[in-house]
Amino acid sequence: PYITARTNVLCVIGHPIEHSMSPIMHNAALKDLSLDYVYVAFNIPLNDLKKAVLGFKMFNIKGINVTIPYKENIIPYLDEIDPLAEKIGAVNTIKNEGKYLIGKNTDASGAKKALLDAGCELTGKKALILGAGGAAKAVSFAISEDLDALYIANRTEKRAIKLAKDLTNKTNIKAVGKKMSINTLKNLINDVDILINTTPLGMYPDI
Ligand SMILES: NC(=O)c1ccc[n+]([C@@H]2O[C@H](COP(=O)([O-])OP(=O)(O)OC[C@H]3O[C@@H](n4cnc5c(N)ncnc54)[C@H](OP(=O)(O)O)[C@@H]3O)[C@@H](O)[C@H]2O)c1
């Protein structure tokens, strides 16, 4: 299929963005589905986020993925935030419905779907999440309501405790934050049913 005057545009924004695999991945999917869309990447300078959001409306960009460092600070510029993204405090996907921009968090819903699709039962289970960054936040909010117990273990202990507090305040779970150490892991690993690694460890060199 060729790009024509009618082709719809999707994009990812970030800073930097050159490393992103999203255009390759999404264009392959669009081609496979025979959809008249093209997916491109925009590197948005740090002080130009507001102008970029106006640009989405102006150029009728139908869908926007948001990556580092804009997942949190894009929120004030959007017209609506869905409840899960609001709880997490981060948006990674924006839907443009006739110049009305709706922020969502598919890091969260996607991670939960991947677990369910793999046959992982969540209801009544105990989970341990390694890491307390953006991905940990998204996954933990997505699955916390189904779980019986949730532990967050992080290299920087105070971030684990902060995320656990946030989860405890905003959801039905009483989450526990811990320092990630060999001893913590040894103690917890036999007690939990599900282990989720949200740190970049293990990704190198294919980050
Ligand atoms: N949809 C997706 O597939 C998706 C979405 C988002 C992210 N990701 C991937 O998930 C990973 C994490 O992303 P993020 O956005 O959560 O990053 P982030 O906010 O920077 O958080 C990184 C987390 O990993 C921990 N960490 C980093 N290096 C570590 C090390 N050497 N030893 C122990 N802990 C370490 C950090 O601990 P400290 O707090 O101590 O620094 C922090 O908890 C990345 O690989 C990213 O590409 C995937």
Tab-separated table of C-alpha atoms and ligand atoms in Angstrom:
chain	number	residue	atom	x	y	z
A	1	PRO	CA	0.000	0.000	0.000
A	2	TYR	CA	1.171	3.518	-0.845
A	3	ILE	CA	0.965	6.627	1.338
A	4	THR	CA	-1.721	8.871	-0.169
A	5	ALA	CA	-3.434	12.150	0.727
A	6	ARG	CA	-5.889	10.119	2.766
A	7	THR	CA	-3.364	8.128	4.807
A	8	ASN	CA	-3.836	8.495	8.579
A	9	VAL	CA	-0.852	9.356	10.760
A	10	LEU	CA	0.146	7.787	14.082
A	11	CYS	CA	3.304	8.630	16.022
A	12	VAL	CA	5.479	8.151	19.063
A	13	ILE	CA	6.989	11.141	20.858
A	14	GLY	CA	9.961	11.159	23.213
A	15	HIS	CA	13.366	12.745	23.789
A	16	PRO	CA	15.519	11.116	22.554
A	17	ILE	CA	13.532	8.865	20.210
A	18	GLU	CA	15.992	7.594	17.592
A	19	HIS	CA	16.397	4.265	19.448
A	20	SER	CA	12.650	3.503	19.360
A	21	MET	CA	11.536	0.249	17.738
A	22	SER	CA	7.899	1.441	17.735
A	23	PRO	CA	7.765	2.614	14.072
A	24	ILE	CA	9.137	-0.713	12.802
A	25	MET	CA	6.782	-2.712	15.007
A	26	HIS	CA	3.644	-0.674	14.343
A	27	ASN	CA	4.183	-0.216	10.594
A	28	ALA	CA	4.598	-3.991	10.254
A	29	ALA	CA	1.317	-4.509	12.124
A	30	LEU	CA	-0.472	-1.832	10.061
A	31	LYS	CA	0.740	-3.455	6.832
A	32	ASP	CA	-0.347	-6.870	8.025
A	33	LEU	CA	-3.802	-5.512	8.855
A	34	SER	CA	-3.996	-3.572	5.520
A	35	LEU	CA	-4.780	-0.353	7.394
A	36	ASP	CA	-4.242	2.984	5.647
A	37	TYR	CA	-2.056	4.369	8.440
A	38	VAL	CA	1.595	5.306	8.799
A	39	TYR	CA	3.505	5.428	12.115
A	40	VAL	CA	6.375	7.877	12.603
A	41	ALA	CA	8.600	9.069	15.473
A	42	PHE	CA	9.018	12.667	16.640
A	43	ASN	CA	11.807	13.913	18.865
A	44	ILE	CA	10.168	16.686	20.904
A	45	PRO	CA	12.531	19.211	22.519
A	46	LEU	CA	12.068	19.559	26.274
A	47	ASN	CA	10.274	22.922	26.258
A	48	ASP	CA	8.020	22.233	23.284
A	49	LEU	CA	5.615	19.628	24.658
A	50	LYS	CA	2.637	22.004	24.766
A	51	LYS	CA	3.207	23.055	21.139
A	52	ALA	CA	3.527	19.377	20.148
A	53	VAL	CA	0.121	18.630	21.680
A	54	LEU	CA	-1.435	21.491	19.685
A	55	GLY	CA	0.265	19.953	16.657
A	56	PHE	CA	-1.492	16.607	17.208
A	57	LYS	CA	-4.840	18.403	16.900
A	58	MET	CA	-3.732	20.662	14.046
A	59	PHE	CA	-2.349	17.808	11.930
A	60	ASN	CA	-5.042	15.355	12.998
A	61	ILE	CA	-2.590	12.757	14.270
A	62	LYS	CA	-4.966	9.939	15.129
A	63	GLY	CA	-2.984	8.221	17.867
A	64	ILE	CA	0.135	9.100	19.810
A	65	ASN	CA	2.420	6.935	21.912
A	66	VAL	CA	4.331	8.753	24.612
A	67	THR	CA	7.679	7.639	25.974
A	68	ILE	CA	10.445	8.933	28.227
A	69	PRO	CA	10.492	11.731	29.454
A	70	TYR	CA	6.887	12.760	28.746
A	71	LYS	CA	4.638	10.042	30.222
A	72	GLU	CA	3.828	12.129	33.311
A	73	ASN	CA	4.200	15.745	32.232
A	74	ILE	CA	1.924	15.370	29.191
A	75	ILE	CA	-1.116	14.857	31.428
A	76	PRO	CA	-2.024	18.551	31.991
A	77	TYR	CA	-2.252	19.124	28.222
A	78	LEU	CA	-4.796	16.380	27.545
A	79	ASP	CA	-8.600	16.720	27.498
A	80	GLU	CA	-9.385	13.509	29.385
A	81	ILE	CA	-7.422	10.827	31.253
A	82	ASP	CA	-8.867	7.350	31.717
A	83	PRO	CA	-9.202	6.193	35.359
A	84	LEU	CA	-6.331	3.659	35.297
A	85	ALA	CA	-3.888	6.132	33.720
A	86	GLU	CA	-5.008	8.714	36.278
A	87	LYS	CA	-4.282	6.374	39.211
A	88	ILE	CA	-0.873	5.498	37.755
A	89	GLY	CA	-0.157	9.152	37.002
A	90	ALA	CA	1.290	8.320	33.572
A	91	VAL	CA	0.028	8.184	29.988
A	92	ASN	CA	1.700	6.189	27.211
A	93	THR	CA	-1.063	6.329	24.600
A	94	ILE	CA	-3.296	9.155	23.398
A	95	LYS	CA	-6.377	8.734	21.252
A	96	ASN	CA	-7.357	11.769	19.161
A	97	GLU	CA	-11.129	11.776	18.791
A	98	GLY	CA	-11.868	14.841	16.652
A	99	LYS	CA	-9.341	17.098	18.429
A	100	TYR	CA	-10.340	15.703	21.840
A	101	LEU	CA	-7.301	13.976	23.314
A	102	ILE	CA	-7.848	11.004	25.652
A	103	GLY	CA	-4.868	9.688	27.621
A	104	LYS	CA	-4.555	5.982	28.444
A	105	ASN	CA	-1.933	3.658	29.878
A	106	THR	CA	-1.502	0.548	27.749
A	107	ASP	CA	1.777	-0.325	29.557
A	108	ALA	CA	-0.607	-1.307	32.361
A	109	SER	CA	-3.445	-2.948	30.442
A	110	GLY	CA	-0.968	-4.589	28.027
A	111	ALA	CA	1.092	-6.126	30.825
A	112	LYS	CA	-2.051	-7.502	32.467
A	113	LYS	CA	-3.298	-8.908	29.152
A	114	ALA	CA	0.083	-10.564	28.515
A	115	LEU	CA	-0.097	-12.274	31.919
A	116	LEU	CA	-3.684	-13.447	31.371
A	117	ASP	CA	-2.970	-14.587	27.792
A	118	ALA	CA	-0.060	-16.662	29.121
A	119	GLY	CA	-2.524	-18.442	31.435
A	120	CYS	CA	-1.368	-16.659	34.589
A	121	GLU	CA	-4.129	-16.592	37.240
A	122	LEU	CA	-4.129	-13.345	39.234
A	123	THR	CA	-7.128	-13.682	41.501
A	124	GLY	CA	-6.157	-14.494	45.069
A	125	LYS	CA	-2.445	-14.811	44.202
A	126	LYS	CA	0.646	-13.245	45.744
A	127	ALA	CA	3.045	-11.315	43.509
A	128	LEU	CA	6.520	-9.842	43.828
A	129	ILE	CA	7.504	-6.994	41.521
A	130	LEU	CA	11.173	-6.130	41.058
A	131	GLY	CA	11.707	-2.420	40.421
A	132	ALA	CA	9.670	0.652	41.318
A	133	GLY	CA	9.968	2.816	38.196
A	134	GLY	CA	7.419	3.631	35.497
A	135	ALA	CA	6.908	0.047	34.339
A	136	ALA	CA	6.517	-1.227	37.929
A	137	LYS	CA	3.954	1.482	38.609
A	138	ALA	CA	1.926	0.578	35.525
A	139	VAL	CA	1.986	-3.206	36.111
A	140	SER	CA	1.292	-2.954	39.827
A	141	PHE	CA	-1.762	-0.721	39.391
A	142	ALA	CA	-3.060	-2.949	36.593
A	143	ILE	CA	-2.977	-6.165	38.644
A	144	SER	CA	-3.225	-5.013	42.269
A	145	GLU	CA	-7.030	-5.227	42.532
A	146	ASP	CA	-6.980	-8.943	41.625
A	147	LEU	CA	-4.180	-9.996	43.964
A	148	ASP	CA	-4.164	-11.185	47.533
A	149	ALA	CA	-0.724	-9.761	48.351
A	150	LEU	CA	1.785	-7.570	46.552
A	151	TYR	CA	5.436	-6.950	47.369
A	152	ILE	CA	7.588	-4.356	45.627
A	153	ALA	CA	11.357	-4.846	45.927
A	154	ASN	CA	13.630	-2.123	44.613
A	155	ARG	CA	17.326	-1.230	44.650
A	156	THR	CA	16.382	2.176	46.086
A	157	GLU	CA	14.225	1.180	49.032
A	158	LYS	CA	12.414	4.491	49.452
A	159	ARG	CA	10.962	4.281	45.930
A	160	ALA	CA	9.584	0.799	46.734
A	161	ILE	CA	7.999	2.098	49.929
A	162	LYS	CA	6.539	5.119	48.120
A	163	LEU	CA	4.969	2.968	45.391
A	164	ALA	CA	3.600	0.511	47.968
A	165	LYS	CA	2.024	3.424	49.904
A	166	ASP	CA	0.526	4.843	46.728
A	167	LEU	CA	-0.992	1.443	45.836
A	168	THR	CA	-2.321	0.966	49.359
A	169	ASN	CA	-3.943	4.427	49.283
A	170	LYS	CA	-5.476	4.180	45.824
A	171	THR	CA	-6.449	0.500	45.493
A	172	ASN	CA	-7.813	-2.308	47.685
A	173	ILE	CA	-4.446	-3.963	48.201
A	174	LYS	CA	-2.123	-3.495	51.143
A	175	ALA	CA	1.204	-3.468	49.281
A	176	VAL	CA	4.587	-3.818	50.980
A	177	GLY	CA	7.754	-2.069	49.762
A	178	LYS	CA	11.193	-3.577	50.425
A	179	LYS	CA	14.858	-3.119	49.617
A	180	MET	CA	15.847	-5.494	46.807
A	181	SER	CA	18.541	-7.711	48.325
A	182	ILE	CA	19.464	-11.372	48.079
A	183	ASN	CA	17.939	-11.943	51.519
A	184	THR	CA	14.643	-10.266	50.643
A	185	LEU	CA	14.408	-12.308	47.478
A	186	LYS	CA	15.289	-15.567	49.265
A	187	ASN	CA	12.633	-14.898	51.893
A	188	LEU	CA	9.892	-13.865	49.496
A	189	ILE	CA	10.410	-16.142	46.538
A	190	ASN	CA	8.847	-19.210	48.165
A	191	ASP	CA	5.894	-17.201	49.407
A	192	VAL	CA	4.808	-15.676	46.076
A	193	ASP	CA	3.060	-17.201	43.046
A	194	ILE	CA	4.081	-14.552	40.505
A	195	LEU	CA	7.430	-12.787	39.962
A	196	ILE	CA	7.575	-9.776	37.622
A	197	ASN	CA	10.866	-8.128	36.684
A	198	THR	CA	10.367	-4.511	35.617
A	199	THR	CA	14.027	-3.490	35.866
A	200	PRO	CA	16.061	-3.213	32.662
A	201	LEU	CA	18.299	-6.026	33.985
A	202	GLY	CA	18.615	-8.860	31.510
A	203	MET	CA	17.826	-6.629	28.537
A	204	TYR	CA	21.477	-5.778	27.690
A	205	PRO	CA	22.562	-5.550	24.899
A	206	ASP	CA	19.060	-5.698	23.402
A	207	ILE	CA	17.537	-2.816	25.353
B	1	LIG	N1	5.375	-1.555	27.268
B	1	LIG	C1	6.589	-2.021	27.485
B	1	LIG	O1	7.009	-3.068	27.021
B	1	LIG	C2	7.469	-1.235	28.406
B	1	LIG	C3	6.980	-0.069	28.948
B	1	LIG	C4	7.790	0.636	29.816
B	1	LIG	C5	9.054	0.158	30.100
B	1	LIG	N2	9.504	-0.975	29.552
B	1	LIG	C6	10.847	-1.496	29.894
B	1	LIG	O2	10.874	-1.744	31.297
B	1	LIG	C7	12.144	-1.409	31.818
B	1	LIG	C8	11.988	-0.394	32.952
B	1	LIG	O3	11.429	0.820	32.441
B	1	LIG	P1	10.904	1.963	33.423
B	1	LIG	O4	10.197	2.946	32.573
B	1	LIG	O5	10.193	1.370	34.587
B	1	LIG	O6	12.302	2.582	33.906
B	1	LIG	P2	12.560	3.470	35.213
B	1	LIG	O7	11.358	4.268	35.579
B	1	LIG	O8	13.861	4.154	34.966
B	1	LIG	O9	12.780	2.372	36.389
B	1	LIG	C9	13.842	1.453	36.329
B	1	LIG	C10	13.758	0.520	37.540
B	1	LIG	O10	14.760	-0.485	37.414
B	1	LIG	C11	15.634	-0.397	38.546
B	1	LIG	N3	17.007	-0.660	38.100
B	1	LIG	C12	17.649	-0.074	37.063
B	1	LIG	N4	18.907	-0.551	36.945
B	1	LIG	C13	19.053	-1.452	37.960
B	1	LIG	C14	20.139	-2.273	38.395
B	1	LIG	N5	21.319	-2.260	37.744
B	1	LIG	N6	19.949	-3.073	39.471
B	1	LIG	C15	18.761	-3.087	40.114
B	1	LIG	N7	17.705	-2.320	39.771
B	1	LIG	C16	17.851	-1.518	38.697
B	1	LIG	C17	15.492	0.995	39.095
B	1	LIG	O11	15.844	0.997	40.464
B	1	LIG	P3	16.195	2.372	41.240
B	1	LIG	O12	14.887	2.958	41.678
B	1	LIG	O13	17.041	1.925	42.372
B	1	LIG	O14	16.934	3.251	40.267
B	1	LIG	C18	13.995	1.235	38.867
B	1	LIG	O15	13.215	0.622	39.858
B	1	LIG	C19	12.978	-0.894	30.642
B	1	LIG	O16	13.781	-1.959	30.152
B	1	LIG	C20	11.942	-0.472	29.626
B	1	LIG	O17	12.428	-0.558	28.307
B	1	LIG	C21	8.734	-1.685	28.715
